Short mmCIF file of C-alpha atoms (C1' of nucleotides) in Angstrom, two decimals:
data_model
loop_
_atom_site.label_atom_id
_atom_site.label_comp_id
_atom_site.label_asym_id
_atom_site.label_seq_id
_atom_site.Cartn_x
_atom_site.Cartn_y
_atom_site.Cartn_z
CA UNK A 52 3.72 11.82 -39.16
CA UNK A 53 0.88 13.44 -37.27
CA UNK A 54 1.14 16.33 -34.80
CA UNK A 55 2.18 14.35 -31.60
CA UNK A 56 2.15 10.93 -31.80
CA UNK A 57 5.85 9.93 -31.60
CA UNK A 58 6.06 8.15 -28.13
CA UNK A 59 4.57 5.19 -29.72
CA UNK A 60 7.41 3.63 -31.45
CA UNK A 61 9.88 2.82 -28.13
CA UNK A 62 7.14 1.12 -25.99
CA UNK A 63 8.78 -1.44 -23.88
CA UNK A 64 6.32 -3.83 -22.28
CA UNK A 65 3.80 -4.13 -24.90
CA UNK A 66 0.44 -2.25 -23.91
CA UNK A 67 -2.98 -2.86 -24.26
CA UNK A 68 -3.32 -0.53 -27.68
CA UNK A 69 -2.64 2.69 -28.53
CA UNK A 70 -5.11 4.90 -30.09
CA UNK A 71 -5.23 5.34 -33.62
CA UNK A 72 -7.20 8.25 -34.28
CA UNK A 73 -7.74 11.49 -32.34
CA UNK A 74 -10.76 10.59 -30.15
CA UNK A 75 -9.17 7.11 -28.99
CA UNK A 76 -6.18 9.69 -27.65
CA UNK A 77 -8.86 11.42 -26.37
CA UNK A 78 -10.49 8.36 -24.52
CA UNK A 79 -7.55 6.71 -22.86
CA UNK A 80 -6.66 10.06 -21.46
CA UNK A 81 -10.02 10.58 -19.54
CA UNK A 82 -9.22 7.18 -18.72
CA UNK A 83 -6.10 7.39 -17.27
CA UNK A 84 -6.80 10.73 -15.72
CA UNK A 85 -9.88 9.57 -14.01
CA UNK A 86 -7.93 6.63 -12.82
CA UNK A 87 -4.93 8.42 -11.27
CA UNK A 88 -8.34 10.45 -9.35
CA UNK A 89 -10.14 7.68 -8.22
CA UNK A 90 -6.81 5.05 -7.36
CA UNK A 91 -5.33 8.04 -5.74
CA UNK A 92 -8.37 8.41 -3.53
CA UNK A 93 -9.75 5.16 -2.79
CA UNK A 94 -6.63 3.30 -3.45
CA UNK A 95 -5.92 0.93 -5.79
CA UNK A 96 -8.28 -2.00 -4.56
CA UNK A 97 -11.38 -0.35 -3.86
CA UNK A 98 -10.76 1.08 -7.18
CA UNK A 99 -12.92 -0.71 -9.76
CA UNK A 100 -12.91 -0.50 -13.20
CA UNK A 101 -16.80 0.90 -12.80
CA UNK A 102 -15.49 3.42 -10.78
CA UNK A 103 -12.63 4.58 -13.26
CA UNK A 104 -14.79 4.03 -16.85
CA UNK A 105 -17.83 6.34 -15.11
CA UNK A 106 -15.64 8.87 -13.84
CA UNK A 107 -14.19 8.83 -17.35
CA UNK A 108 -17.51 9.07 -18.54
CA UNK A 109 -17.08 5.91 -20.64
CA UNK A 110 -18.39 2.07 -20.40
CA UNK A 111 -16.63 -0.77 -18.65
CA UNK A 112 -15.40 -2.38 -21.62
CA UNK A 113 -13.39 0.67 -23.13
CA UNK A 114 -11.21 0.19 -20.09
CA UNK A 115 -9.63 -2.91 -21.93
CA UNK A 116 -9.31 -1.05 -25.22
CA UNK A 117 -6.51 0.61 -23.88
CA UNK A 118 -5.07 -1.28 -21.26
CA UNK A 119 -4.49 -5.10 -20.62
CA UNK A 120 -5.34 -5.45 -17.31
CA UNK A 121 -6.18 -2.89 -14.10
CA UNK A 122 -2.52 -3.12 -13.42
CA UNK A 123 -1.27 -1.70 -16.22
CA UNK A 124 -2.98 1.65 -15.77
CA UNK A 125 -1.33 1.70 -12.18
CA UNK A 126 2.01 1.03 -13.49
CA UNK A 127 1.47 3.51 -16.23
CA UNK A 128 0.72 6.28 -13.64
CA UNK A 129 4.16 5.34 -11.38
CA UNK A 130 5.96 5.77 -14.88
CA UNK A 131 4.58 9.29 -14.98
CA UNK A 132 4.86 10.47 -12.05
CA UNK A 133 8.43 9.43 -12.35
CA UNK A 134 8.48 11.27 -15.66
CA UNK A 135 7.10 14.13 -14.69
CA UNK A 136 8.93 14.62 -11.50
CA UNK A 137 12.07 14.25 -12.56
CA UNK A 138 11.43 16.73 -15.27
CA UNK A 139 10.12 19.14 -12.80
CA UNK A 140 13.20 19.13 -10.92
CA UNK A 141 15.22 19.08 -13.64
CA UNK A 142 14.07 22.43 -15.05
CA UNK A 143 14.18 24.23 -11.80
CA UNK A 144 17.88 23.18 -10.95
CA UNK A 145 18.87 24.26 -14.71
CA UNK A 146 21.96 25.91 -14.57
CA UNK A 147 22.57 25.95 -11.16
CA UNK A 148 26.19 25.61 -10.47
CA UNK A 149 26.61 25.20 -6.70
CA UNK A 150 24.85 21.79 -5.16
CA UNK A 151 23.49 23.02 -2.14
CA UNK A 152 21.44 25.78 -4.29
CA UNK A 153 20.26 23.04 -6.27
CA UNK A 154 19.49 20.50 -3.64
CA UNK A 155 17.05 23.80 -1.88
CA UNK A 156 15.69 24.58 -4.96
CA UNK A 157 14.77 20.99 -6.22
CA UNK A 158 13.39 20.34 -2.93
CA UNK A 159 11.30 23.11 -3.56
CA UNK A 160 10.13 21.59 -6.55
CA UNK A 161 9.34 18.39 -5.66
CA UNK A 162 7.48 19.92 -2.80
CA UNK A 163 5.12 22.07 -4.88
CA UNK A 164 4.76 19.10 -7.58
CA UNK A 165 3.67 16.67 -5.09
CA UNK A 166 1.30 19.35 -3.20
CA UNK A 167 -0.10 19.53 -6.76
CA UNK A 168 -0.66 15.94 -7.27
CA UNK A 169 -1.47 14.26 -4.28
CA UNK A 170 -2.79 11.33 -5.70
CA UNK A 171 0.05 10.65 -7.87
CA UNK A 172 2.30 11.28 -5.11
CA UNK A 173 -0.06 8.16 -3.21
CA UNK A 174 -0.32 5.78 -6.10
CA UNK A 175 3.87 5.78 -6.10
CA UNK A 176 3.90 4.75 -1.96
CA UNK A 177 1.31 1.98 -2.94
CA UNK A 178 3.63 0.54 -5.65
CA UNK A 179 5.73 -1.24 -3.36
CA UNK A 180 2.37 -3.71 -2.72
CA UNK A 181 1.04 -3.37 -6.51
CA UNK A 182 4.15 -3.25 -8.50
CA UNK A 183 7.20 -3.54 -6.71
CA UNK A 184 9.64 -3.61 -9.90
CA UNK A 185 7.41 0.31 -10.66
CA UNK A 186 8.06 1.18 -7.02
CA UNK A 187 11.94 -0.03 -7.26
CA UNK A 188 12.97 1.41 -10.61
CA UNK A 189 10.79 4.51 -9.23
CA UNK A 190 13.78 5.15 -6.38
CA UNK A 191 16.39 3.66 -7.88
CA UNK A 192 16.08 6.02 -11.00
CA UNK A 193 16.09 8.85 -8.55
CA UNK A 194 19.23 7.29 -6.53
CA UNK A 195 21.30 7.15 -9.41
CA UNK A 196 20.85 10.95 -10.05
CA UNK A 197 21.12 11.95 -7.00
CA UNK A 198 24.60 10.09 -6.37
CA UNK A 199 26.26 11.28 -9.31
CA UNK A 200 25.77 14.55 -8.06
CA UNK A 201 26.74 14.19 -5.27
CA UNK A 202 29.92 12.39 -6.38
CA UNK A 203 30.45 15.79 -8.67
CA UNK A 204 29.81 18.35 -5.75
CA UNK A 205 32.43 16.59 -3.62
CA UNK A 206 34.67 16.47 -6.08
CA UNK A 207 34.50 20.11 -6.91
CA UNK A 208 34.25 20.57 -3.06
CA UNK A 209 31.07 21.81 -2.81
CA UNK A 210 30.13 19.45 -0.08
CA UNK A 211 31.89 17.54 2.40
CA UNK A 212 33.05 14.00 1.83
CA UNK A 213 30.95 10.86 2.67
CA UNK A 214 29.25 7.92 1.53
CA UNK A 215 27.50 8.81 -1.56
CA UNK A 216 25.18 6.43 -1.64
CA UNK A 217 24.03 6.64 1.42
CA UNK A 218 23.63 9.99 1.59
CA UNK A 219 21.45 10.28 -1.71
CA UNK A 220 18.98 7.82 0.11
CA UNK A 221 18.59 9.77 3.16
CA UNK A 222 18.09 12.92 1.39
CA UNK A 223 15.71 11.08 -0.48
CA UNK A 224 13.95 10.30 2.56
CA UNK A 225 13.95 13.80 3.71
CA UNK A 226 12.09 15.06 0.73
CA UNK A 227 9.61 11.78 0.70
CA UNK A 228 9.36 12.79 4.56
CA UNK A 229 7.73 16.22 3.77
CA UNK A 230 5.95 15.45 0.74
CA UNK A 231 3.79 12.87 2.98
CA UNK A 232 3.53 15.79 5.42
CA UNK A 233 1.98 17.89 2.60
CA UNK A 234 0.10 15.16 0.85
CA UNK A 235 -1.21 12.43 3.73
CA UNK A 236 -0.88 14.47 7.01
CA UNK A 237 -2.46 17.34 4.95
CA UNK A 238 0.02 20.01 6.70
CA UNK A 239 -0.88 23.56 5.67
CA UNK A 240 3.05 24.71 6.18
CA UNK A 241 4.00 27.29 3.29
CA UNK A 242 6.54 24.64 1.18
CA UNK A 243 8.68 27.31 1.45
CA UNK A 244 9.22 26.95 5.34
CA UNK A 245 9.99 23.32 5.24
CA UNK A 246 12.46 23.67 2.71
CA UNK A 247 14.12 26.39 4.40
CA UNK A 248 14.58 24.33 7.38
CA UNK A 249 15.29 21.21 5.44
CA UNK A 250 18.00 22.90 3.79
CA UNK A 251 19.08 23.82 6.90
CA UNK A 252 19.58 20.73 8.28
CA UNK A 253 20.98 19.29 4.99
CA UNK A 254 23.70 21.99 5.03
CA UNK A 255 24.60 22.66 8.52
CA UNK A 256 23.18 19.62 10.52
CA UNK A 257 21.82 19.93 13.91
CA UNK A 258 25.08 21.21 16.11
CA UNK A 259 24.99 23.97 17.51
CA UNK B 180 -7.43 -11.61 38.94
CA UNK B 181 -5.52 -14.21 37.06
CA UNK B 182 -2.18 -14.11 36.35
CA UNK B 183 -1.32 -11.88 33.37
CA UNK B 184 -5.05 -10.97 31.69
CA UNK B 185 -4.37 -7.13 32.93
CA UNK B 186 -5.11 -5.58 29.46
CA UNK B 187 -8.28 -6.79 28.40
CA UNK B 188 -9.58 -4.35 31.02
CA UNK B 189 -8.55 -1.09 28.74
CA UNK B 190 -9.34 -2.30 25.38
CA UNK B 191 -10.56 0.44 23.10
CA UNK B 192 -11.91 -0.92 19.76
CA UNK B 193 -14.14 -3.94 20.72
CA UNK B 194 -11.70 -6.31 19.57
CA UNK B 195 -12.88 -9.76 18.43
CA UNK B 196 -12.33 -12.09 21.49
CA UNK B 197 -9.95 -12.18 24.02
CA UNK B 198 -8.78 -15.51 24.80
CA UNK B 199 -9.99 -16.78 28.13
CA UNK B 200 -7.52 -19.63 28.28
CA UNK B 201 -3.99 -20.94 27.86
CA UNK B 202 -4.98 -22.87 24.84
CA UNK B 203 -6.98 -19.93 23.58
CA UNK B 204 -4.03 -17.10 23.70
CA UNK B 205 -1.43 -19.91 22.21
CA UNK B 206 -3.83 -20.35 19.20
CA UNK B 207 -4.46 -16.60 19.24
CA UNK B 208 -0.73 -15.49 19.00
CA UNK B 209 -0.17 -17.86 16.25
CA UNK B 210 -2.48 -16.39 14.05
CA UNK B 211 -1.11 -13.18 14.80
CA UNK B 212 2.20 -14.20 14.02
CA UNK B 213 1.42 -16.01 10.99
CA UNK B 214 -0.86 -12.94 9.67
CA UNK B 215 2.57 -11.25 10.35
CA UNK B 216 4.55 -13.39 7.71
CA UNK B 217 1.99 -13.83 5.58
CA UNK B 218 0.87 -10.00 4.94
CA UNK B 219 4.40 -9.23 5.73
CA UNK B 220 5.64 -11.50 1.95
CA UNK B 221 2.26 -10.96 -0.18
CA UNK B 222 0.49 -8.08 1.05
CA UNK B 223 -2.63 -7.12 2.57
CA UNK B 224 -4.80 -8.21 -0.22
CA UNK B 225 -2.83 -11.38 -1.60
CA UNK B 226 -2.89 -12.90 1.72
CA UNK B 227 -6.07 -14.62 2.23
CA UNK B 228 -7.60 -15.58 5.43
CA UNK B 229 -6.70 -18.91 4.19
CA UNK B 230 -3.25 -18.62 3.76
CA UNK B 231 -2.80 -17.19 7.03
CA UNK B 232 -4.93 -20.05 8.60
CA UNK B 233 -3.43 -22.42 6.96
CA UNK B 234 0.32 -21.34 8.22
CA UNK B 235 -1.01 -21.38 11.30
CA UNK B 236 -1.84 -24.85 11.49
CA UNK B 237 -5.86 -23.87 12.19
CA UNK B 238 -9.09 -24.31 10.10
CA UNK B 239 -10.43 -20.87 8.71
CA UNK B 240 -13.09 -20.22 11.45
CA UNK B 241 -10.62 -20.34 13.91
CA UNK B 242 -9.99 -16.95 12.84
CA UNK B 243 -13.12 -15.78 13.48
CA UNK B 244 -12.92 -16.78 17.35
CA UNK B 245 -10.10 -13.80 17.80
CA UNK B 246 -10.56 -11.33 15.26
CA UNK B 247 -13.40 -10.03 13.67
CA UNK B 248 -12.28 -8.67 10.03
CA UNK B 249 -9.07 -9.07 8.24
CA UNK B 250 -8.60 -5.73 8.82
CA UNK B 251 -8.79 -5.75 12.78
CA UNK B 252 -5.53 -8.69 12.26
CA UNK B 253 -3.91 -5.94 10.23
CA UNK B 254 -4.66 -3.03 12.88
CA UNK B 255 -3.52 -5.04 15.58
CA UNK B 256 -0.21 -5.74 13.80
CA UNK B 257 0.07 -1.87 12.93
CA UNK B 258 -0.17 -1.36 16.95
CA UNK B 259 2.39 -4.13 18.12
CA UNK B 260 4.87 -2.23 15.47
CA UNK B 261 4.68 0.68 17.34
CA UNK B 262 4.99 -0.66 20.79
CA UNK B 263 8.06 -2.93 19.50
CA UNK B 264 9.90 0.07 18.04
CA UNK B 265 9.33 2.91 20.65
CA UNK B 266 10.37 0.14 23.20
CA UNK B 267 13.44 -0.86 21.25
CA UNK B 268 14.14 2.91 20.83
CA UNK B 269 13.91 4.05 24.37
CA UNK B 270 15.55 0.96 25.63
CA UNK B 271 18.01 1.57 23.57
CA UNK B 272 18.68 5.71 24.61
CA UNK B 273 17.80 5.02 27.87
CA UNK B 274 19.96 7.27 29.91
CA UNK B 275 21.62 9.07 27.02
CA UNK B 276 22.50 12.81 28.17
CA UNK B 277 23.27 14.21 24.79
CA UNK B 278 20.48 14.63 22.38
CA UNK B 279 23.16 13.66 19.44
CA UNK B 280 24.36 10.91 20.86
CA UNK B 281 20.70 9.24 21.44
CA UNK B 282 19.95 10.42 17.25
CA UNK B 283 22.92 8.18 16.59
CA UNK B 284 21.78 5.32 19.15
CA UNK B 285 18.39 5.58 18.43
CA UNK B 286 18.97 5.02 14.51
CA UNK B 287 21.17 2.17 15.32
CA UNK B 288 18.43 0.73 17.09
CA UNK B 289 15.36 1.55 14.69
CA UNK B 290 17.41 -0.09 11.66
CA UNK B 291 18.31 -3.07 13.86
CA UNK B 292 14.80 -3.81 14.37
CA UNK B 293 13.70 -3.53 10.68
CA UNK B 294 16.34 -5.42 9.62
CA UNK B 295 15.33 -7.93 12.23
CA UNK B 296 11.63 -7.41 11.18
CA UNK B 297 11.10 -6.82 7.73
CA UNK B 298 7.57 -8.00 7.47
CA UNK B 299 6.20 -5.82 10.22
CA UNK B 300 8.47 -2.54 8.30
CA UNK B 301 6.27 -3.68 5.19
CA UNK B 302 2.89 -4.00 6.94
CA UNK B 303 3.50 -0.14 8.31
CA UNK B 304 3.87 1.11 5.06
CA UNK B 305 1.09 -0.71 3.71
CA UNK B 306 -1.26 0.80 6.10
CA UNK B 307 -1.17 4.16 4.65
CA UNK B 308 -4.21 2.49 2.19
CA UNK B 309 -5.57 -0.26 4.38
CA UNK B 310 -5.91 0.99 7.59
CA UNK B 311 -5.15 5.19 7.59
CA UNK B 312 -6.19 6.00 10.89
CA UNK B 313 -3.30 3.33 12.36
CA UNK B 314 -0.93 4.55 10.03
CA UNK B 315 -1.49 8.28 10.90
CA UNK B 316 -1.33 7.60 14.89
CA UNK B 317 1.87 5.79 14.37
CA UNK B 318 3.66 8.42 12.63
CA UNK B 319 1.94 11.11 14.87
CA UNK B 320 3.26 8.99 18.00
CA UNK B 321 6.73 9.16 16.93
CA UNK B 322 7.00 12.62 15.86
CA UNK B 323 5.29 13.56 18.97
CA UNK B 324 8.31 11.98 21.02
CA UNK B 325 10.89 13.38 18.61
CA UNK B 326 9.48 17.37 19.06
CA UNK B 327 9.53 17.50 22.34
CA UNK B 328 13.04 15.44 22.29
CA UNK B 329 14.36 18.11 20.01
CA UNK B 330 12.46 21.08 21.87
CA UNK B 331 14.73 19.99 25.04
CA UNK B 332 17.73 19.44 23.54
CA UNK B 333 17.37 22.72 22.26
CA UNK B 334 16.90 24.51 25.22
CA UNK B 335 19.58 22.88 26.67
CA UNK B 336 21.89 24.25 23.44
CA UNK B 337 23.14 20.57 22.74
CA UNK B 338 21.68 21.59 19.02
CA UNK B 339 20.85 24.63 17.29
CA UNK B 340 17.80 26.06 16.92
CA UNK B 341 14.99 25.38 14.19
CA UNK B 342 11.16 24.06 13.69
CA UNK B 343 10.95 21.28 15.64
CA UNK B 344 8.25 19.91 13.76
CA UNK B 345 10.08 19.80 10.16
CA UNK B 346 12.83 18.69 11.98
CA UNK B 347 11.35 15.83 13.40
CA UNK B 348 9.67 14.54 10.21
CA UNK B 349 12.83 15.00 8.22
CA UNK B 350 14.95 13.19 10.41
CA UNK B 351 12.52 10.33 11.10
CA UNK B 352 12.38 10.29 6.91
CA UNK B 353 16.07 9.52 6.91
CA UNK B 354 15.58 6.98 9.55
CA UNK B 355 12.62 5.32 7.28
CA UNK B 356 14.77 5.59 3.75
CA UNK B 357 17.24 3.73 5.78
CA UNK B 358 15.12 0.97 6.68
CA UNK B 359 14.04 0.70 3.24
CA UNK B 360 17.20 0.33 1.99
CA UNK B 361 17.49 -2.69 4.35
CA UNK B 362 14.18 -4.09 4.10
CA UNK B 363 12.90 -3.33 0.82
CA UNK B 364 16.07 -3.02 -1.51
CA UNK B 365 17.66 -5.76 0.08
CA UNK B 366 21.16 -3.72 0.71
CA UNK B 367 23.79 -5.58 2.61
CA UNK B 368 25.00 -2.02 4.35
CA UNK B 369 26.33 -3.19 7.92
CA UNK B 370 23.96 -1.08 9.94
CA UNK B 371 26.71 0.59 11.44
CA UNK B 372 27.88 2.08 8.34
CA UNK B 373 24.60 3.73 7.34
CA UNK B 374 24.49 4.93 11.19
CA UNK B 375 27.46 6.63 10.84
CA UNK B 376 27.06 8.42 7.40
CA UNK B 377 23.68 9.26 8.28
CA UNK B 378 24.59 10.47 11.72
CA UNK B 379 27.44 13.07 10.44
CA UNK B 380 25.16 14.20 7.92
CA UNK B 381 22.48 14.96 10.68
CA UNK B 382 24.86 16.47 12.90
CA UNK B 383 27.26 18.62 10.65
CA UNK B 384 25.52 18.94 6.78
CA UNK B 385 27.24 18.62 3.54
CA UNK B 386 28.87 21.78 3.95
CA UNK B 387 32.43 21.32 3.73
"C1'" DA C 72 -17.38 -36.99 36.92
"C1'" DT C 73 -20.19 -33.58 34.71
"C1'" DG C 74 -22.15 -29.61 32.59
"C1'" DA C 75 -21.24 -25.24 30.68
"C1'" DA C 76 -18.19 -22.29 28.53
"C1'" DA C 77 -14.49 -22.00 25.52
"C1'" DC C 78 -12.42 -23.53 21.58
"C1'" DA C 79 -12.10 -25.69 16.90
"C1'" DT C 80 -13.75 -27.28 12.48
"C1'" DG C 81 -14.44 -26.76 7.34
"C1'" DA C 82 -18.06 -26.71 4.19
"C1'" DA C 83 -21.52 -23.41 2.51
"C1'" DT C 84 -22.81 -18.72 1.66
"C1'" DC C 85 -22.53 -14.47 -0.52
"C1'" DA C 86 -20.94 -10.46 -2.64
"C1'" DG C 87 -17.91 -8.00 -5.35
"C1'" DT C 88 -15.52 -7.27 -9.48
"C1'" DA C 89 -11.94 -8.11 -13.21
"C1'" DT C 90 -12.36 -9.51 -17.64
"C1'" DT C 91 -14.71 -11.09 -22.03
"C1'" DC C 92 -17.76 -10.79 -25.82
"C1'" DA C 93 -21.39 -10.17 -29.17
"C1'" DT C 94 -23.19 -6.34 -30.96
"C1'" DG C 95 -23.56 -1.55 -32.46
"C1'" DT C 96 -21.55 3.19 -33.85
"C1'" DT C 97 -18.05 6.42 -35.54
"C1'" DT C 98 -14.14 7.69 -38.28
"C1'" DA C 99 -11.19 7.92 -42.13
"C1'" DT C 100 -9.94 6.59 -46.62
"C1'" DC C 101 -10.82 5.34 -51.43
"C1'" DG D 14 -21.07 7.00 -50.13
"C1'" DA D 15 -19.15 2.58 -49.24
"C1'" DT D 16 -15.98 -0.22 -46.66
"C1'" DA D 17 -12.91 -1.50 -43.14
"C1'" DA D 18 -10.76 -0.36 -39.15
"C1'" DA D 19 -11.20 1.80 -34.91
"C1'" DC D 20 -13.88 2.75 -31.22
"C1'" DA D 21 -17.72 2.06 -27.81
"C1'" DT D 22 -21.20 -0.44 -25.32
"C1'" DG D 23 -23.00 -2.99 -21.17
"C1'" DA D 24 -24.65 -7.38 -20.07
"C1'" DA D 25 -22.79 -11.99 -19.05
"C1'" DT D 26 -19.04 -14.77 -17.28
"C1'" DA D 27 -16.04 -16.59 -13.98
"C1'" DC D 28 -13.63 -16.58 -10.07
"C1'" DT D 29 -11.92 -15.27 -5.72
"C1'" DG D 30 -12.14 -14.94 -1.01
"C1'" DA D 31 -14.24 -12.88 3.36
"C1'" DT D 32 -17.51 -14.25 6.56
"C1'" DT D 33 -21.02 -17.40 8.72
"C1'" DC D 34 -22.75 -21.44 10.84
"C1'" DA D 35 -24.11 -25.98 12.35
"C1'" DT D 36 -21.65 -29.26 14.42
"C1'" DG D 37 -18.05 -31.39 17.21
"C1'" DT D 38 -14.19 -31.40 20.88
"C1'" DT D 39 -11.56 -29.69 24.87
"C1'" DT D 40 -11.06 -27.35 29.20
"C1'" DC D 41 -12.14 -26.45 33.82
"C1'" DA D 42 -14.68 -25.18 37.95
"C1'" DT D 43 -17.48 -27.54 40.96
#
DNA sequence: ATGAAACATGAATCAGTATTCATGTTTATC
DNA sequence: GATAAACATGAATACTGATTCATGTTTCAT
C-alpha cells in the first residue's frame, strides 16, 4: 500500500524482520550498507557486529532486529550484488542484436560496476568459504544466461560452434579475471583497454 | 652438511621450527598435510588447530613445535601450491616450440592438478582474505611467466599481437573458471574436453 | 651409557565476539 | 493524549578456539 514496500511479500528464507515503519527502513539500510563497507574491507571474520552497528551509527543489539544471525547480512549482500549486476548488464546489452557487441559491451559493464563496488565484488569471492549455496547459485545464475545466449548466437550464426557450456564458464572467467585486476590487484588500466583486448581475444583468439 | 637440510639455509619469514630430525620432519609433514585436508573441506576458520591435530594423530602443542600461528600453516600451504603447479606446468611444456601448443598442454596440466588437488585449489582462493600478500605473489608469479611467454611468442609471430598483460590475466581466468568447474561445482567434464573447447576458443574466437 | 637437545603432551589460559535480554524511547493509530 | 507496536540500547552471557606452559619422553653424539 505504501510508496515502496512491495519486495516484502516473496521472501524466501524467512529473515530476521522487516521494518515496519519508515525509520526501521531507514536503520537496516545503514546497516547493511555499513556492513557491505566494513565485510568488504576487513573481510567477513574480522568483521564484528561492533564494527558494522558503529559504522552504522547504531547499537549492537539493532543488528539482530533485522537480521538473524551475522550470516544473513553476508548472504543478503551476495543476493545483491547478484541483483544488481545482472541488471547492470542487462540494461547496457538492451537491444543489442549481434552477440559479440553484446558480450564487449556487457563486459564493459561489469567492469565499471565492479570498479564501483569493490567490496561487493570481494564479499561474492568470499562466499565460496561463508556461503557456498550464495556463491553457487551466484555463478550458476550467471551460467545459465550466458549459455542460452550463446546457444541463440550460434544458432543465428553469430558465433562459431562449440561447447556451450563450457564456453560460458570461461568467458565467465575472463571477466572475473579482470574485475580482480581492477578490484584486488588495484590496476589503474582505463576499463576500456581491457575490454578492448578482451574482446579481442574472445572474437579472434590468439592466432596470428 | 647432512643429507637433504639444504633449504633451511634461505628461509625468509622466520618460520616456526625446522625439524632437526627424521622423526621431527615426519611429524612436521603430517601436520602440513593434514592442515591441507582439513582447511582444504571446512575452511580457514572452521578448521581448528584441533581438528588438524587431531587428524594428524598429534596432541595440540605439537603444532606449536613447527609453526608458529595458524596462519604461518596456511602461508606455507599457499607457497607449496605454487611450487606444485608451476612445476607441473613447466614439466609438462617442457620443450614445447609453439606457444599454442604449450596454452593447450599447459591447461591440460593445470586442470589435472586441481582435479587431483582440490583442497589446495580451495586454500588459494581462500587466501585472497586470510593471507593477501601470498595470494597476490602467487597470481603475480604466474602472470609474470605468462607475459613474458606471450611477449616471445609474439615476437616470434606464432600469435598476434596485443597487451600482454590483459592477455595473460584473461587467459589464466579461463584456466581458473575451469578448475572451478572441476573442483568447486563438482562437473564430471573429462579434462580433455574442457581443454579442447577452451583451447579453440583461445586460439580462433567465437567468430564464425 | 649418559646428558643435552629435540620432540611430544594436553590441560590451562586468555581474549574475542556472536548473540540475548531487560529496559527504555519513538512512532503511529484511535 | 493514550496505548500498543515498533524500534533502540548496551551491558551481560556464553562459548569457541588460538596459544602457552610445565612436564614427560625420545633421539643421538660422545
Amino acid at each position: 500500500m505504501s510508496t515502496s514496500a512491495g519486495q516484502a511479500e516473496a521472501q524466501q528464507k524467512a529473515p530476521g524482520n522487516q521494518p515496519k515503519t519508515a525509520r526501521g527502513e531507514a536503520t537496516r539500510r545503514s546497516i547493511l550498507s555499513a556492513a557491505e563497507r566494513v565485510i568488504g574491507a576487513k573481510g567477513y571474520n574480522d568483521a564484528s557486529i561492533g564494527h558494522i552497528t558503529s559504522e552504522a551509527g547504531v547499537a549492537q543489539g539493532t543488528f539482530y532486529i533485522y537480521f538473524k544471525t551475522k550470516e544473513e547480512v553476508f548472504s543478503e549482500l551476495v543476493l545483491e550484488m547478484g541483483r544488481l549486476v545482472r541488471h547492470k548488464i542487462a540494461e547496457a546489452t538492451q537491444g543489442i542484436e549481434n552477440r559479440l557487441d553484446a558480450e564487449k559491451v556487457g563486459l564493459k559493464a561489469f567492469l565499471e560496476f565492479v570498479r564501483a563496488h569493490p567490496d561487493l565484488y570481494r564479499i561474492v569471492q568470499e562466499a565460496l568459504f561463508v556461503d557456498p549455496d550464495a556463491y553457487e547459485a551466484y555463478y550458476t545464475t550467471f551460467a545459465d544466461g550466458y549459455r542460452s545466449g550463446l546457444s541463440a548466437a550460434a544458432e543465428a550464426g553469430q558465433i562459431s560452434e562449440g561447447d556451450v557450456e563450457t564456453r560460458a564458464w570461461a568467458l565467465m572467467g575472463i571477466a572475473r579475471a579482470l574485475g580482480e585486476q581492477l578490484v584486488v590487484f588495484k590496476s589503474e588500466k582505463p576499463v576500456q583497454e581491457l575490454v578492448d583486448c578482451a574482446y579481442d581475444l574472445i572474437a579472434n583468439g590468439l592466432k596470428p
